[in-house]
Short mmCIF file of C-alpha atoms in Angstrom, two decimals:
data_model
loop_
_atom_site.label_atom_id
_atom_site.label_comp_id
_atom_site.label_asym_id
_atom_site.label_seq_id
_atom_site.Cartn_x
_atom_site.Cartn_y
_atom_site.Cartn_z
CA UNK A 179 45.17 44.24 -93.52
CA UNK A 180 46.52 47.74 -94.06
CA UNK A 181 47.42 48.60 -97.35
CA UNK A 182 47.35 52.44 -98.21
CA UNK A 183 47.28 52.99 -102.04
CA UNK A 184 47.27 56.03 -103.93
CA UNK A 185 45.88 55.63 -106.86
CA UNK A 186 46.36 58.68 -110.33
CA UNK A 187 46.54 61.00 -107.18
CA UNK A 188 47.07 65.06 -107.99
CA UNK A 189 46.75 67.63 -105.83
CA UNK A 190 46.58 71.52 -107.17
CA UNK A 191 47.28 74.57 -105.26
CA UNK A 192 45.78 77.96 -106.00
CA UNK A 193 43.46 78.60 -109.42
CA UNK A 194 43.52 76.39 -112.67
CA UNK A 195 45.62 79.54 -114.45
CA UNK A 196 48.16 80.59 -111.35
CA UNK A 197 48.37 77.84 -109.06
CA UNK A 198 50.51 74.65 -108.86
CA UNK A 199 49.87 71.45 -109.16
CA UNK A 200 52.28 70.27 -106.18
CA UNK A 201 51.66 65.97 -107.58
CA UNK A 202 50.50 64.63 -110.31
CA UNK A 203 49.05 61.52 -111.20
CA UNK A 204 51.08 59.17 -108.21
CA UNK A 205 50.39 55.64 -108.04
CA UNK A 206 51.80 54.57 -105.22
CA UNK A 207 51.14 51.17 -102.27
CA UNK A 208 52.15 51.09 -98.90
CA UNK A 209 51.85 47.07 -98.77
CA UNK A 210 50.59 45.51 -95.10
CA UNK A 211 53.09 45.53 -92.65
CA UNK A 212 56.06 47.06 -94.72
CA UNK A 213 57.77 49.95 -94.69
CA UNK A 214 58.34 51.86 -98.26
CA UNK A 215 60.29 55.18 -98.83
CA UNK A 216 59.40 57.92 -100.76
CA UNK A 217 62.70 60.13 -101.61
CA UNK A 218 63.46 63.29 -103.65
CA UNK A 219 64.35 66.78 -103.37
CA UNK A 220 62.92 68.80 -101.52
CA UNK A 221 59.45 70.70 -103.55
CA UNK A 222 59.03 67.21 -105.02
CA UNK A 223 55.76 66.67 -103.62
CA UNK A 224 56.28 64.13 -100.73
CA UNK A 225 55.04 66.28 -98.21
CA UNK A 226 52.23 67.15 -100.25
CA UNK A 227 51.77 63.75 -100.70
CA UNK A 228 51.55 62.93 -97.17
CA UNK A 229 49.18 65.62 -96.32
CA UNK A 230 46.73 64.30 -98.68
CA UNK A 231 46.74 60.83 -96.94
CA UNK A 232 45.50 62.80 -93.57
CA UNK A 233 43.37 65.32 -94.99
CA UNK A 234 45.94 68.62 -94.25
CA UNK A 235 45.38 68.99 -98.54
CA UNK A 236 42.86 68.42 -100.49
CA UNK A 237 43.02 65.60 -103.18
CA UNK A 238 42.12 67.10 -106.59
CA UNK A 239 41.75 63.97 -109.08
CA UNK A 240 42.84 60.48 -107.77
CA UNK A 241 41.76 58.62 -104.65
CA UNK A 242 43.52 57.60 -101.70
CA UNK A 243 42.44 53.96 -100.30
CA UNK A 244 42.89 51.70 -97.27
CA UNK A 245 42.24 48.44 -97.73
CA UNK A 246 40.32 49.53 -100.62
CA UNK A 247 37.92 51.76 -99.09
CA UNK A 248 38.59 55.55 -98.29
CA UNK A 249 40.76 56.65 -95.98
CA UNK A 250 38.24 58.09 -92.88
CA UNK A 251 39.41 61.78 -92.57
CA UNK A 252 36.64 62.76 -90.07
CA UNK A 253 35.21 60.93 -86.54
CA UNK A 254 36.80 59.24 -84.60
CA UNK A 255 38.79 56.46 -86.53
CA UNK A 256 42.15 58.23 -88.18
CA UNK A 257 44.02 54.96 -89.28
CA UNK A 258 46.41 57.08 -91.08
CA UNK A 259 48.69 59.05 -88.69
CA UNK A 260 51.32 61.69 -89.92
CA UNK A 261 54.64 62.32 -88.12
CA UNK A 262 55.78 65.62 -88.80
CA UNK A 263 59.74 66.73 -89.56
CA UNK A 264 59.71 69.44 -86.63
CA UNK A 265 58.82 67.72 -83.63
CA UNK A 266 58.67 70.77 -81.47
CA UNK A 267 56.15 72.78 -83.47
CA UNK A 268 54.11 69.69 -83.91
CA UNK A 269 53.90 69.58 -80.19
CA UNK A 270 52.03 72.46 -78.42
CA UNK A 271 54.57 73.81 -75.37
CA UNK A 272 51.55 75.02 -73.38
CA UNK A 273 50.60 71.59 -72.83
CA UNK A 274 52.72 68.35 -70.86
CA UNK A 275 54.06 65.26 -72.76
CA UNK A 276 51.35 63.46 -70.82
CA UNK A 277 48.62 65.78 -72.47
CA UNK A 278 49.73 65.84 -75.75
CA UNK A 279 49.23 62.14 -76.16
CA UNK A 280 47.11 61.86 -74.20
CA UNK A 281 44.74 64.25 -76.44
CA UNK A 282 45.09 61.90 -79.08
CA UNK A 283 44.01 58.48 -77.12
CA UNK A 284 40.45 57.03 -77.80
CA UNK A 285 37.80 56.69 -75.56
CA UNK A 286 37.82 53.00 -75.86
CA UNK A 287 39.69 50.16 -76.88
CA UNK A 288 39.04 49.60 -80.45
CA UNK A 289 38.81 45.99 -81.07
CA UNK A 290 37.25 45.50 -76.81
CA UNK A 291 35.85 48.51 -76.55
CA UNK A 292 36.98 48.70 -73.10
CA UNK A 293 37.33 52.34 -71.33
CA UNK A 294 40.93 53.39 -71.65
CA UNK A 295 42.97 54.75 -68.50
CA UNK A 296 44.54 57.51 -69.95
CA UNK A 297 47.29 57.77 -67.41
CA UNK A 298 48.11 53.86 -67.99
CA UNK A 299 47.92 53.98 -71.78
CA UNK A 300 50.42 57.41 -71.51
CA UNK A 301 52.82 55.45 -69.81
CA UNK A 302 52.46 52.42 -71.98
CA UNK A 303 53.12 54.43 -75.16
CA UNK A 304 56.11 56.43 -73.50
CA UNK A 305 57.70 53.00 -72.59
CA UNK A 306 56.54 51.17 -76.60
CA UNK A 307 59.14 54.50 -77.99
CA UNK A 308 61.70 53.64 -75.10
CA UNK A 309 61.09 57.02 -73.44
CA UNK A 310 60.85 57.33 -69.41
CA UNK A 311 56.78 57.52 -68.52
CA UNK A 312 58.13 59.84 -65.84
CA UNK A 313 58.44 62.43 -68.93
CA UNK A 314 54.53 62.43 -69.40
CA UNK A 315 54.83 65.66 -66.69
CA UNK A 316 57.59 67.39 -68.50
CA UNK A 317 57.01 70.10 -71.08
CA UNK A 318 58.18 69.89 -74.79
CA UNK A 319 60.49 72.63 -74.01
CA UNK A 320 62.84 70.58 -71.66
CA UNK A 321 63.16 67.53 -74.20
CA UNK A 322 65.78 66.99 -76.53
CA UNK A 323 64.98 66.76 -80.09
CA UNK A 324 65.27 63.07 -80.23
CA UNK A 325 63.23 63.01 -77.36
CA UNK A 326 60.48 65.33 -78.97
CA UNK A 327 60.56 63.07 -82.14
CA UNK A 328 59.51 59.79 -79.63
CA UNK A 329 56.74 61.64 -78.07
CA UNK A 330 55.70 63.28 -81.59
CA UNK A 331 55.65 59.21 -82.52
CA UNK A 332 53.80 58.60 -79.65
CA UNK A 333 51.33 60.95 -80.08
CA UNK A 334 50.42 59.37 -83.17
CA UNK A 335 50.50 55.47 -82.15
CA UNK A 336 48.01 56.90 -79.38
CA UNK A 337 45.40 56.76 -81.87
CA UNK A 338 46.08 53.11 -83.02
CA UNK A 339 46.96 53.37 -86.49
CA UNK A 340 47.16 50.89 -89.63
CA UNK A 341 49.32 53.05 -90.94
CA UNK A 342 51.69 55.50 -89.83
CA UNK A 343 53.94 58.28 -92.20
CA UNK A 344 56.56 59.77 -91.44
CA UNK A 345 57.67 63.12 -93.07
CA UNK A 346 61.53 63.70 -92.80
CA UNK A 347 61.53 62.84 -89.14
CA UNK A 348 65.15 62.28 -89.01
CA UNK A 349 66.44 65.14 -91.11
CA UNK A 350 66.35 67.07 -87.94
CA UNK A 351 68.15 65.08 -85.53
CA UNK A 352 72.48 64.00 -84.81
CA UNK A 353 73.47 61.10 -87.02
CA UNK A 354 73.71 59.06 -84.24
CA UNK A 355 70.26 59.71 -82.92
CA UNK A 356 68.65 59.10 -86.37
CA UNK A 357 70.09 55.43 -85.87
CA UNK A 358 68.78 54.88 -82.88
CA UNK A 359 65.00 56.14 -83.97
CA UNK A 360 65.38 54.11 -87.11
CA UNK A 361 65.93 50.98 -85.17
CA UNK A 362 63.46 51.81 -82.92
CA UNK A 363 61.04 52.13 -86.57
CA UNK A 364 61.95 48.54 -87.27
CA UNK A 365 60.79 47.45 -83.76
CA UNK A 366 57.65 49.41 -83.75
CA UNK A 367 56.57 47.42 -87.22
CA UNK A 368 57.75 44.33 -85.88
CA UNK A 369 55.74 44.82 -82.34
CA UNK A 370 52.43 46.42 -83.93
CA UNK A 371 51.96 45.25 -87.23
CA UNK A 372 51.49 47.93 -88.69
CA UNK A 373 52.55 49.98 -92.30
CA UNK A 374 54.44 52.70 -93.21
CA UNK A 375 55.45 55.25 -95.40
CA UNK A 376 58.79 56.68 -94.93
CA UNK A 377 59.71 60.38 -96.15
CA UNK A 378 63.05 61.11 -96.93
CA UNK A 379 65.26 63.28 -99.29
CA UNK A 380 68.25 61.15 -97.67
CA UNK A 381 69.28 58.13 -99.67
CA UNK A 382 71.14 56.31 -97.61
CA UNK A 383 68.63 56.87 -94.51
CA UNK A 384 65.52 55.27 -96.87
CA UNK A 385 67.51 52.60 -98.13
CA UNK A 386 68.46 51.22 -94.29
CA UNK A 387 64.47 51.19 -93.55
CA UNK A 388 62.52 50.90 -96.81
CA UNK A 389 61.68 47.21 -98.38
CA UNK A 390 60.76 49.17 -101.42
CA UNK A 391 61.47 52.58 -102.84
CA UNK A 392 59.64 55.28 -104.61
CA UNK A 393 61.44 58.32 -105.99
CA UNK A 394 59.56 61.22 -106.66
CA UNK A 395 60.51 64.38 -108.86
CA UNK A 396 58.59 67.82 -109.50
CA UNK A 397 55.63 66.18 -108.25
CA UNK A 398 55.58 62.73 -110.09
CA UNK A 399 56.85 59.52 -109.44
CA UNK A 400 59.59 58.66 -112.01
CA UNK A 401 60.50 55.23 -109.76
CA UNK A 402 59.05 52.72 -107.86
CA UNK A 403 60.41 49.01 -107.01
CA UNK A 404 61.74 46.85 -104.36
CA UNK A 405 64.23 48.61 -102.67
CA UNK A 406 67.41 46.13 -103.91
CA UNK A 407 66.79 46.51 -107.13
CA UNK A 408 66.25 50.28 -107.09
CA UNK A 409 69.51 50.96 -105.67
CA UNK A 410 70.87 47.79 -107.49
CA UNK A 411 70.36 48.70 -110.94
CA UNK A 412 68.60 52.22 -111.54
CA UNK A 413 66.33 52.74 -114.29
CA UNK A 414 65.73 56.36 -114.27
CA UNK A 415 68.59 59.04 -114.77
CA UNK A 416 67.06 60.83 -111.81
CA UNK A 417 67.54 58.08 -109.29
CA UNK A 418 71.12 57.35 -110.51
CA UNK A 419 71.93 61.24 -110.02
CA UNK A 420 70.30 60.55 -106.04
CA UNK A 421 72.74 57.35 -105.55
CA UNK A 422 76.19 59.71 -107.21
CA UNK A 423 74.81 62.00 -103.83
CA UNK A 424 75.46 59.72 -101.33
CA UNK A 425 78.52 60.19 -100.15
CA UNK A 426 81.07 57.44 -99.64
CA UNK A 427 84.48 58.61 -98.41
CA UNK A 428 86.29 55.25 -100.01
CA UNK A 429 85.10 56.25 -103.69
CA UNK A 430 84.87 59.71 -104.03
CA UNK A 431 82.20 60.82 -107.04
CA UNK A 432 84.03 61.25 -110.38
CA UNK A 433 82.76 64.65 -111.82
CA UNK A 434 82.35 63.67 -115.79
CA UNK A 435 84.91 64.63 -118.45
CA UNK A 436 81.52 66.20 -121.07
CA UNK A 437 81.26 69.63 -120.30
CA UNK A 438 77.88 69.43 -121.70
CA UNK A 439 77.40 66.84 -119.09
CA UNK A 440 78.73 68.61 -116.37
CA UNK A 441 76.58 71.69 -117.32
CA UNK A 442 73.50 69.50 -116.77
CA UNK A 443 74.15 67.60 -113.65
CA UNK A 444 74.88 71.56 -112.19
CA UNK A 445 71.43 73.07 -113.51
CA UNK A 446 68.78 73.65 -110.56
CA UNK A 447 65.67 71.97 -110.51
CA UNK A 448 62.81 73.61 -112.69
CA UNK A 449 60.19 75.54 -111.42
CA UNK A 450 57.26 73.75 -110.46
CA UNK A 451 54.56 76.39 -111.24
CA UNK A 452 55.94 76.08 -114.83
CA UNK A 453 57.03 72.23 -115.31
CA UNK A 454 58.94 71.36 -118.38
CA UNK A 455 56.73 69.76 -121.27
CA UNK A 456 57.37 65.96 -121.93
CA UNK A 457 59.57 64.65 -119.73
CA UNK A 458 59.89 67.07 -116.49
CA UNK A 459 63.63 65.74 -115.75
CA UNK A 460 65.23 66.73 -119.77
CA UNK A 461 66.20 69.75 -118.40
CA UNK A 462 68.68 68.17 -116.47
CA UNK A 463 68.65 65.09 -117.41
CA UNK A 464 72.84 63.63 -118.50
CA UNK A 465 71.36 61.33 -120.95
CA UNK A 466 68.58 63.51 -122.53
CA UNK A 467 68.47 66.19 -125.49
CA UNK A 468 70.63 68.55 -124.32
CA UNK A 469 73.07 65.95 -124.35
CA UNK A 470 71.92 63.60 -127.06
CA UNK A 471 70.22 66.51 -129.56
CA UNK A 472 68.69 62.59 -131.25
CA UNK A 473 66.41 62.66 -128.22
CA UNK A 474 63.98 65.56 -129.10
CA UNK A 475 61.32 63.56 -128.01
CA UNK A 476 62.08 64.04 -124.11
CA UNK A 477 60.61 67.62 -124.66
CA UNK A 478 57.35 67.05 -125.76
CA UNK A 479 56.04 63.39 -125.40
CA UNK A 480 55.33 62.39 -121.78
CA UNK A 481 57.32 58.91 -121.31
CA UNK A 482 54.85 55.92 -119.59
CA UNK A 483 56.08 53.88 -117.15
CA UNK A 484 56.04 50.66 -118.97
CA UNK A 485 59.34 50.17 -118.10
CA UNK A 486 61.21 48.04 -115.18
CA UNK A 487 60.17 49.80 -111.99
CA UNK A 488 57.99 51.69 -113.45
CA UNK A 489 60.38 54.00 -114.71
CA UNK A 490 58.97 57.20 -116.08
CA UNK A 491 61.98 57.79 -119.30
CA UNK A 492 62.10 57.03 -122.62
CA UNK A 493 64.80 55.37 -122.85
CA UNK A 494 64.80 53.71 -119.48
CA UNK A 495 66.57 50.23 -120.99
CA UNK A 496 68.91 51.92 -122.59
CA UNK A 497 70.40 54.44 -119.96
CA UNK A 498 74.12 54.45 -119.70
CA UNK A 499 74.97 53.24 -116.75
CA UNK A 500 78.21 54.85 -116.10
CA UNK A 501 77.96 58.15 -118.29
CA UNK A 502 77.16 60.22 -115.19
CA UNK A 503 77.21 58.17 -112.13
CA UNK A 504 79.56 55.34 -112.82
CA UNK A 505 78.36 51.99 -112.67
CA UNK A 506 75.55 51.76 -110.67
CA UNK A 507 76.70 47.91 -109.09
CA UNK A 508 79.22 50.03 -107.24
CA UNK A 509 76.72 52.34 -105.65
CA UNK A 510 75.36 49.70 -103.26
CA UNK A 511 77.56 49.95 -100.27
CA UNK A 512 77.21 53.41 -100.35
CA UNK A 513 75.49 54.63 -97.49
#
């Protein structure tokens, strides 16, 4: 088993009067074996997320579980390993490929507790991310990025995971690169077993790798289902304005005829160290109270999620779904 769940999970920044409370109240399960993907802008809170699950932040209210028992931040047993978005400042350039994971290897086997050869195990995780073991002598300075990302994954499979995340690690790299390291995600799962959650702001990157979805906005999670039906028929606004983003040259996005509409789906996100009351998405939401003044409510009662997927809106059953981002049915091959 390796489930990670988060469970009412907040994490604050700063004082109680000044600082900012960067998530709030995520529920969220990584199931065994699966991969799920986190997605939304960026200041949502995924990262923040992520660095809880390791320890880089500090958890404020909540608890985050493995299996049902803490997650082990200190010793020697880290079952939760982070992949960061820059591989090359996650690497340090002083130091060889061959160093770098090899820093991160155990002493010991840990279900034989046989001595490890470092040298061996090097080469066996250089070859597991399709990389050349010859690399283990070359500095992160003459690697490509793609390259970098592999070892960065490397470095963290060293340590024998249950569960690995990975924070935006494709954001940085060519298109055709970030195919070729998502495949090699699927592989990895297949191979070891093992559980992850996938960071994203990209769309149509999550929904190629993810068997379920979360979508996350000014530090909750409005969203959360199996990834078909998420893309297949949206419940909150939010996640229908993500799927009108992803481009698809053979339907171009129709902008709506409402200029009240239009003025909405324009407006920047809010600012996070002073979230709207009620619903934190009315401010720019195309089916809320600046469109439909009969929806007052948005600003000042929080909505529950006791809605399909968990969807965090009021009227969740009752969006339109073609008022701002045509019918969502059509978004699917959209990637």
């Amino acid at each position: 088993m390796s489930e990670l769940r988060f469970e009412d999970v907040s994490v604050h920044y700063g004082s109680r009067r000044h600082g900012l409370t960067a998530v709030q109240n995520a529920n969220l399960t990584v199931p065994d074996g699966q991969i799920v993907g986190l997605v939304g802008e960026s200041g949502s809170g995924k990262s923040t997320l992520a660095r809880a699950a390791v320890g880089l932040a500090s958890v404020t209210t909540g608890r985050i579980l493995l299996d049902g028992a803490p997650v082990p931040l200190r010793g020697p047993r880290r079952p939760v390993q982070l992949v960061f978005q820059d591989p090359y400042s996650s690497l340090d350039p002083r130091m060889t490929v061959g160093a770098s994971i090899g820093e991160a290897i155990p002493r010991r086997a840990p279900v034989t507790g046989a001595v490890l050869d470092r040298r061996a195990e090097v080469a066996r995780l250089l070859g597991l991310v399709e990389l050349d073991p010859d690399l283990a002598r070359a500095f992160p300075g003459r690697l490509s990025g793609g390259q970098r990302q592999r070892v960065a994954l490397a470095r963290a499979l060293a340590a024998r995971p249950e569960v690995v995340i990975a924070d935006e690690i494709t954001s940085a790299l060519d298109v055709s690169i970030q195919g070729t390291v998502l495949n090699l995600l699927h592989k990895l799962l297949r191979e070891l077993g093992i559980s992850m959650l996938f960071i994203s702001h990209n769309l149509a990157v999550v929904r190629y790798v993810a068997t379920s979805i979360a979508v996350m906005y000014l530090g909750q999670i409005v969203e959360n289902g199996p990834a078909d039906d998420v893309l297949g028929d949206p419940q909150h606004p939010y996640t229908r304005d993500l799927l009108a983003a992803v481009p698809d040259p053979g339907h171009p996005p129709d902008r709506p005829d409402d200029p009240a509409v239009r003025a909405v789906a324009d407006a920047e996100p809010a600012d996070p160290h002073r979230p709207p009351t009620g619903c934190r998405y009315h401010t720019r939401c195309p089916i809320g109270p600046l469109v439909r003044p009969d929806r007052a409510r948005c600003r000042t009662e929080v909505p529950t999620t006791d809605h399909r997927h968990h969807a965090a809106c009021h009227y969740a059953s009752s969006a339109e779904p073609a008022l701002l981002t045509g019918d969502p049915t059509t978004q699917r091959s959209t990637s």
